[in-house]
Short mmCIF file of C-alpha atoms in Angstrom, two decimals:
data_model
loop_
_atom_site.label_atom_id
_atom_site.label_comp_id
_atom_site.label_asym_id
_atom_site.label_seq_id
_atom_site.Cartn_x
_atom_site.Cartn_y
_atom_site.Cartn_z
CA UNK A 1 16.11 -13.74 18.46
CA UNK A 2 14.43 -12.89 14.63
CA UNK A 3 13.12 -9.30 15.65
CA UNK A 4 11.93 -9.62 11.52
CA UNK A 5 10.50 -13.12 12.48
CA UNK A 6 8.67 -11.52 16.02
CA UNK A 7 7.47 -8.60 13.55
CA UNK A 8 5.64 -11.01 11.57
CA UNK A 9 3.94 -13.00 14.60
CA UNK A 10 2.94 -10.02 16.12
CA UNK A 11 1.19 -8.91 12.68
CA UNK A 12 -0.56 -12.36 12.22
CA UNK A 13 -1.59 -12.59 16.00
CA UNK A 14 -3.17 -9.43 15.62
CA UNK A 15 -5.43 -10.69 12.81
CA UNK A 16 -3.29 -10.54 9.54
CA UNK A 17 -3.24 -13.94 7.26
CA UNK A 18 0.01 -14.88 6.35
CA UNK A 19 -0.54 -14.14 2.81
CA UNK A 20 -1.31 -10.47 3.71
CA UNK A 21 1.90 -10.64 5.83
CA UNK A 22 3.56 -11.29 2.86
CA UNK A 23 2.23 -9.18 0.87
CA UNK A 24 2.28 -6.27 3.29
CA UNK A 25 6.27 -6.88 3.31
CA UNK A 26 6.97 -7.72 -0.20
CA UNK A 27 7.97 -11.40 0.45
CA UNK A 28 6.77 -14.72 -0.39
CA UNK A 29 3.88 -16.47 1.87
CA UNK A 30 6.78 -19.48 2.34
CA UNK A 31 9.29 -16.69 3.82
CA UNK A 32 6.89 -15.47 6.33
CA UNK A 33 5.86 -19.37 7.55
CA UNK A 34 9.86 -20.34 7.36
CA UNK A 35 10.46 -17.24 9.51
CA UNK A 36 7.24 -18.12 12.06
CA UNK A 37 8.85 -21.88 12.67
CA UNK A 38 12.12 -21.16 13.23
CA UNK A 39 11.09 -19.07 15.51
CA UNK A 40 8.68 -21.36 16.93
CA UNK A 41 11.97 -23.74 16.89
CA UNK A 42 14.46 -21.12 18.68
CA UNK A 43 11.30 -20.39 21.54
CA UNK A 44 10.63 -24.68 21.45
CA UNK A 45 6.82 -24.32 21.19
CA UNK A 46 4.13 -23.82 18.65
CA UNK A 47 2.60 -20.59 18.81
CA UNK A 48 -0.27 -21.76 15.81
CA UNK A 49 -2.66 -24.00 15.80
CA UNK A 50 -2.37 -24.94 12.20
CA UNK A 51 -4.78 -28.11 12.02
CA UNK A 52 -7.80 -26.06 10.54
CA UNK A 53 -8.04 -24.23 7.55
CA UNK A 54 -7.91 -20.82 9.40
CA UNK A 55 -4.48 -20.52 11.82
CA UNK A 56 -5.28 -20.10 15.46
CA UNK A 57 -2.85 -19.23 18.20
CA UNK A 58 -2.32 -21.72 20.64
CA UNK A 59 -2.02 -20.61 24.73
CA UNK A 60 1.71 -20.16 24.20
CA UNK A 61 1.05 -18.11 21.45
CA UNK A 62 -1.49 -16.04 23.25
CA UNK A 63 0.58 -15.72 26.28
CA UNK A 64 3.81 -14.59 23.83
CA UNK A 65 1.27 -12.00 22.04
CA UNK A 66 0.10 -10.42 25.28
CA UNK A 67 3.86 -10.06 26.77
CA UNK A 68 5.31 -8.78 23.71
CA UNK A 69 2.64 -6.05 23.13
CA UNK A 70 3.52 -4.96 26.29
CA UNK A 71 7.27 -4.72 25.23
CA UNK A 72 7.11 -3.48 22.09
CA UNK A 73 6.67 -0.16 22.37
CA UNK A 74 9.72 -0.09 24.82
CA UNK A 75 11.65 -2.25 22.46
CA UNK A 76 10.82 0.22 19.66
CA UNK A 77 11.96 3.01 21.46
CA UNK A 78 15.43 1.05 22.16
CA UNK A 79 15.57 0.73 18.31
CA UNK A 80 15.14 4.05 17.53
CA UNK A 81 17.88 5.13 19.87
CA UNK A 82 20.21 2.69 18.24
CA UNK A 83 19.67 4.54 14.92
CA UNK A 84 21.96 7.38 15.78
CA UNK A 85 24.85 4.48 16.03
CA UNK A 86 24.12 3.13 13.10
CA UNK A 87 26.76 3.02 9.89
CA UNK A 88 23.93 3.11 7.18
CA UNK A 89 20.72 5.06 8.70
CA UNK A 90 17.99 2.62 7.54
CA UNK A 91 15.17 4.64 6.41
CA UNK A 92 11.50 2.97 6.39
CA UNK A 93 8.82 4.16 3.84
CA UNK A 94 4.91 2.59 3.04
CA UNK A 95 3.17 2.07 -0.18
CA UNK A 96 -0.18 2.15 -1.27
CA UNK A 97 -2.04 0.73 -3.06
CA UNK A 98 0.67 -1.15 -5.07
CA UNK A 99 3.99 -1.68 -6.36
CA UNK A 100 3.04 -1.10 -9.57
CA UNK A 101 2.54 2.78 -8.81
CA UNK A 102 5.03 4.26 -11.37
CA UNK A 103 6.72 1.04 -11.66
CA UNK A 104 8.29 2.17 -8.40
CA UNK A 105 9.26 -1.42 -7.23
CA UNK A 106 11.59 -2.56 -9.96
CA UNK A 107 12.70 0.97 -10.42
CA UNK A 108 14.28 1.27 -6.69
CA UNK A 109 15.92 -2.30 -7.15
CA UNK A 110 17.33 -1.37 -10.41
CA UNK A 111 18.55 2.71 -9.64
CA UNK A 112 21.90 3.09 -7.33
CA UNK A 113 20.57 3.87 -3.68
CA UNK A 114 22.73 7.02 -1.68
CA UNK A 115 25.08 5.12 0.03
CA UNK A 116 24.39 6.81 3.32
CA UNK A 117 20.85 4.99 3.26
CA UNK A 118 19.72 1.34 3.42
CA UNK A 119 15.75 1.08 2.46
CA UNK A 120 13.09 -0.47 3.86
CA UNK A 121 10.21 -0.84 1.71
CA UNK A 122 6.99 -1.93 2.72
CA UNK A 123 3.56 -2.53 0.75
CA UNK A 124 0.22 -1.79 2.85
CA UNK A 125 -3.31 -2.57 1.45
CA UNK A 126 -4.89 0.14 3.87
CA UNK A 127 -4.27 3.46 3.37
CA UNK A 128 -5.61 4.51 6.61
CA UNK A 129 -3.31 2.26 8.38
CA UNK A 130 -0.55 3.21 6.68
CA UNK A 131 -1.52 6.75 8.06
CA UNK A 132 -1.77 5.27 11.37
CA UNK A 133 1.99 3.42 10.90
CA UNK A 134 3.17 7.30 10.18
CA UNK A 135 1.59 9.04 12.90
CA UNK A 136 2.91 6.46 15.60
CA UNK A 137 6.81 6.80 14.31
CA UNK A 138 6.60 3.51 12.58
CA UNK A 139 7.18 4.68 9.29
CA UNK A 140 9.85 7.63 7.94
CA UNK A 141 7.53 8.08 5.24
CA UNK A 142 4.40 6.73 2.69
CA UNK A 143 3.45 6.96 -0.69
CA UNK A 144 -0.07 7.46 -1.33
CA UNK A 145 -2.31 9.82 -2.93
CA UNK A 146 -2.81 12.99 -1.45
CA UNK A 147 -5.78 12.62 1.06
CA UNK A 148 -7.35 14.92 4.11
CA UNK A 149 -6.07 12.72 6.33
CA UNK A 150 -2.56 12.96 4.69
CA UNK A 151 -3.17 16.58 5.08
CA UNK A 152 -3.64 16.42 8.55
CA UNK A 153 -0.96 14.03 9.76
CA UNK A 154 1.76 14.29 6.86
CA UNK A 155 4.45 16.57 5.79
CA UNK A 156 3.56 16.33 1.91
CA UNK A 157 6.05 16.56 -0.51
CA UNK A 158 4.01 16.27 -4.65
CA UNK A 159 5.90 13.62 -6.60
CA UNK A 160 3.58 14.16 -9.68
CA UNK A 161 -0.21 14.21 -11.47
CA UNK A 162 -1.77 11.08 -11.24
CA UNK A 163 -5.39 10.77 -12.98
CA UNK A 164 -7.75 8.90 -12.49
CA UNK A 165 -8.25 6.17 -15.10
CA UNK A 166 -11.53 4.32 -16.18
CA UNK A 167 -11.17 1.07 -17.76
CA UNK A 168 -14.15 -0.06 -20.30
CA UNK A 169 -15.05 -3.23 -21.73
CA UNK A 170 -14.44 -2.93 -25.92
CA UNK A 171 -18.21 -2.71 -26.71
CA UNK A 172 -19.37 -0.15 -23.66
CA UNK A 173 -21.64 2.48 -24.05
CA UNK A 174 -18.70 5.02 -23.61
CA UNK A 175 -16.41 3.62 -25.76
CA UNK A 176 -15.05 6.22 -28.27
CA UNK A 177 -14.70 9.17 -26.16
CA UNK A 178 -11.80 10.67 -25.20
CA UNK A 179 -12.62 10.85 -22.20
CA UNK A 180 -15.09 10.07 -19.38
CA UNK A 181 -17.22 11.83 -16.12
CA UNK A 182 -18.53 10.22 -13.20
CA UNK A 183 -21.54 11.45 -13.63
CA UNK A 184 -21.17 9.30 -17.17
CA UNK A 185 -20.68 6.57 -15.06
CA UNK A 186 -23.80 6.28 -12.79
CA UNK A 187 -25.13 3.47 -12.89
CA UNK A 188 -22.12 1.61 -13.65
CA UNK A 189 -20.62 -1.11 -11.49
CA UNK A 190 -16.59 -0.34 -10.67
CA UNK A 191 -15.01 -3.84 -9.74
CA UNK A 192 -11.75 -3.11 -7.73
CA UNK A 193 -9.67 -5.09 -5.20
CA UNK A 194 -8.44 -1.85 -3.64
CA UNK A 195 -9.71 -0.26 -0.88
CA UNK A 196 -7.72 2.70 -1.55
CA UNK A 197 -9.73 3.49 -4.73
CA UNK A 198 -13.03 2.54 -3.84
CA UNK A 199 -12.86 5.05 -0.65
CA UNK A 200 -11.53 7.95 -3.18
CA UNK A 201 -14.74 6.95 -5.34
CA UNK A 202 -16.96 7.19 -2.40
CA UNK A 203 -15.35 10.66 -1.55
CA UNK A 204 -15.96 11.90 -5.36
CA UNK A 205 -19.10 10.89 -6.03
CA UNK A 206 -20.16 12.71 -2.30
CA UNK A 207 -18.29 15.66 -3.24
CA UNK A 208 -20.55 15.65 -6.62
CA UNK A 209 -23.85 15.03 -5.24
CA UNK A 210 -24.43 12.43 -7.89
CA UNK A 211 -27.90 11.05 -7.49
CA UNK A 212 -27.17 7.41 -8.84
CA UNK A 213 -23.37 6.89 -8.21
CA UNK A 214 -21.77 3.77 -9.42
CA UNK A 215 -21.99 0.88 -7.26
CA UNK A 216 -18.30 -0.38 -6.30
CA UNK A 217 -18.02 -4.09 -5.95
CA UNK A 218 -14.69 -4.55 -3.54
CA UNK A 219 -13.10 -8.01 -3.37
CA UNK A 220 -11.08 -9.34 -0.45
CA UNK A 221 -7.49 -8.63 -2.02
CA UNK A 222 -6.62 -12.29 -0.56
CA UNK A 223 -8.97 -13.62 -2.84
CA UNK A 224 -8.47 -12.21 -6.12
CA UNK A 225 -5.94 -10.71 -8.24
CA UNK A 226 -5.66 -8.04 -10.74
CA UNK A 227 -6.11 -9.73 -14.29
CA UNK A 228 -8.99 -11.18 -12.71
CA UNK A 229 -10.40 -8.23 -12.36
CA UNK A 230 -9.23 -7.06 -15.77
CA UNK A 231 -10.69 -10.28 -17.38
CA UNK A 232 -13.80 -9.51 -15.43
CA UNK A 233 -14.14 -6.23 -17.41
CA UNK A 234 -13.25 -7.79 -20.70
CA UNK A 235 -15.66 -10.04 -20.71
CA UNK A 236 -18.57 -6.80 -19.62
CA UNK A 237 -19.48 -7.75 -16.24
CA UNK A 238 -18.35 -3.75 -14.82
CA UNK A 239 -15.68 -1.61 -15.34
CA UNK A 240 -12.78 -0.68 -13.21
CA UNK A 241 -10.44 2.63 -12.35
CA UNK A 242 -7.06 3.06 -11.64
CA UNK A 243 -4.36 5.81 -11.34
CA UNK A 244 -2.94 5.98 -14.38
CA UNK A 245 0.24 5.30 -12.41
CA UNK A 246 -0.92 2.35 -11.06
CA UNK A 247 -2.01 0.72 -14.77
CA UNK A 248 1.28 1.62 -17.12
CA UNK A 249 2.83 -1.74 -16.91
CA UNK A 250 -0.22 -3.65 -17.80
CA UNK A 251 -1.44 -4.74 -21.42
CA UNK A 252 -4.58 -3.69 -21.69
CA UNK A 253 -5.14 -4.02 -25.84
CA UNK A 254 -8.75 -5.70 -25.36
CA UNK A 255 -9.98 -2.78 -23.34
CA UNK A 256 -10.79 0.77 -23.57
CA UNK A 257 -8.73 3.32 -21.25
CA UNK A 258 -10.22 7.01 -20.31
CA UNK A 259 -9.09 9.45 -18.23
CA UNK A 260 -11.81 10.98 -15.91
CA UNK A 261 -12.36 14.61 -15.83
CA UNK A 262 -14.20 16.83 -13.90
CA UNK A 263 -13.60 15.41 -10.42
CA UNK A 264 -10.99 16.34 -7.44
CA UNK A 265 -7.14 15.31 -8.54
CA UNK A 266 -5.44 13.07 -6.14
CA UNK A 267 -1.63 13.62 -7.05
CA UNK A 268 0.93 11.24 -5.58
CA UNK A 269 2.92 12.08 -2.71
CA UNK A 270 5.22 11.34 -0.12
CA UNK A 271 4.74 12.70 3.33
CA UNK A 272 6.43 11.97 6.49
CA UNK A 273 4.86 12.83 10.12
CA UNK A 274 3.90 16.14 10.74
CA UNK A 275 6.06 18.02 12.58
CA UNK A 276 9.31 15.85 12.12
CA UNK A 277 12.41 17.02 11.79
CA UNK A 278 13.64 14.91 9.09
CA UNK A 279 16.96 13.80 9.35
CA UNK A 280 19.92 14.41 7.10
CA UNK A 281 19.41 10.80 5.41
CA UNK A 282 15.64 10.98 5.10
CA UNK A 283 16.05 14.09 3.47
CA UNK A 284 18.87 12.45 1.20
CA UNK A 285 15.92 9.57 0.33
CA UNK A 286 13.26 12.24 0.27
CA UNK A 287 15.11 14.24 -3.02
CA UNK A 288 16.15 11.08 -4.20
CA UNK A 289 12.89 10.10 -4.44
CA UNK A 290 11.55 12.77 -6.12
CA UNK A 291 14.38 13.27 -8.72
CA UNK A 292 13.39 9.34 -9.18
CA UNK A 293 10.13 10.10 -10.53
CA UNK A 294 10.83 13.72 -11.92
CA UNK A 295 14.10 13.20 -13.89
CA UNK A 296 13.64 16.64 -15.88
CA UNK A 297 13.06 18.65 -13.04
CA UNK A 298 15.90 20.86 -12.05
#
């Protein structure tokens, strides 16, 4: 049986849509329903009720959902063990909030993995549970910006600086600084699609006491994507604010582009679960890693 296929079920069953299944794995939205029928094929029943818009699980899906969350964790624990038989030691490691932090997708696929490592890459919208993935042994490791709750439940490595970016329609009040403050920004309305960045707001603008902080409009990821959000500020109706990691490989010629000072840094890192002994080939990934993004460092 698909355990990649069972993975996926047991992520939409639990209240995922299939495009944030895909997304969440870095694979097409027609992988993830190819991978759900065949095995609804191999198991010879539908486990979705896909007649309405939204996809409900039928009572053989419900009854396969209950059984296997009892199994999993047992079933985990058999993979694990298997690990220390393996050839190639497959090491797993979360994102967030994107891909695009550092260019780090395309780089991976392009560089020359260790050869004592095979990768497993995965893309989570939710920081926090990506924490959560870490903390339960689900994960090796994450990237995300540094955090409390990183503090408390990772081993943190710094891969680099990562400011803060504020992105400003052509004509905005700011325009022609060099850079920009939060409190310059009360008032303003941040448009974002991560929930990632509008927590970090919400912890900034608490940690400055600002008495009209910006309001943060955040749109269902689903629903929206990024150079609609861009387009949205080119045409004045908010700003936005990235890492400046997270906005390289974007054109942004019609816009203005600050960084913001005067407010906590949130470097990236990579952390795996506190108190792990990292093994000899998640060490191997964890330097790699690093010499990845730092290619000047000795």
């Amino acid at each position: 049986m698909d355990t990649i296929a069972i993975k996926y079920f047991m992520e939409i069953a639990a209240g995922s849509t299939f495009w944030e299944v895909s997304e969440q794995n870095n694979i097409s939205q027609s992988s993830v329903s190819k991978s759900i029928l065949r095995l609804e094929n191999e198991l010879g029943v539908d486990l979705f009720n896909r007649k309405h818009r939204a996809v409900y699980l039928t009572p053989a899906g419900t009854y396969f959902y209950a059984a296997l969350k009892k199994l999993v964790p047992e079933f985990s624990h058999i993979l694990e063990g298997l690990r220390q038989y393996a050839v190639k030691k497959v090491v797993s490691c979360g994102i967030t909030p994107s891909w695009d932090i550092l260019d780090l997708g395309m780089r991976l696929q392009s560089s020359q993995l260790p050869s004592e490592i095979t990768l497993n890459m995965l893309r989570h919208i939710d920081p926090e549970q990506l924490i959560m993935d870490l903390r339960e042994g689900k994960l090796d490791f994450i990237i995300t910006h540094h955090s409390s709750s990183i503090e408390k439940y990772g081993e943190i490595t710094q891969l680099c600086h990562d400011p803060l970016m504020a992105v400003l329609p052509k004509n905005h009040r700011l325009a022609g600084n060099s850079f920009v403050t939060f409190s310059d920004l009360m008032n303003e309305t941040i448009l974002t699609k991560s929930v990632h960045i509008s927590r970090i707001i919400d912890d900034i603008c608490s940690q400055l006491n600002l008495i009209h902080p910006p309001r943060i409009i955040t749109f269902d990821a689903s629903d929206i994507r990024r150079n609609q959000i861009i387009s949205m500020v080119s045409f004045g109706q908010g700003i936005t604010v990235y890492f400046e990691s997270d906005i390289t490989p974007y054109k942004l010629d019609n816009l203005h582009v600050y960084p913001i000072r005067g407010c906590p840094e949130f470097p990236l890192v990579i952390a795996s679960r506190k108190g792990q002994e990292l093994t000899p080939q998640q060490e191997i990934f964890r330097k790699y890693l690093y010499n990845l993004i730092n290619p000047d460092q000795p």
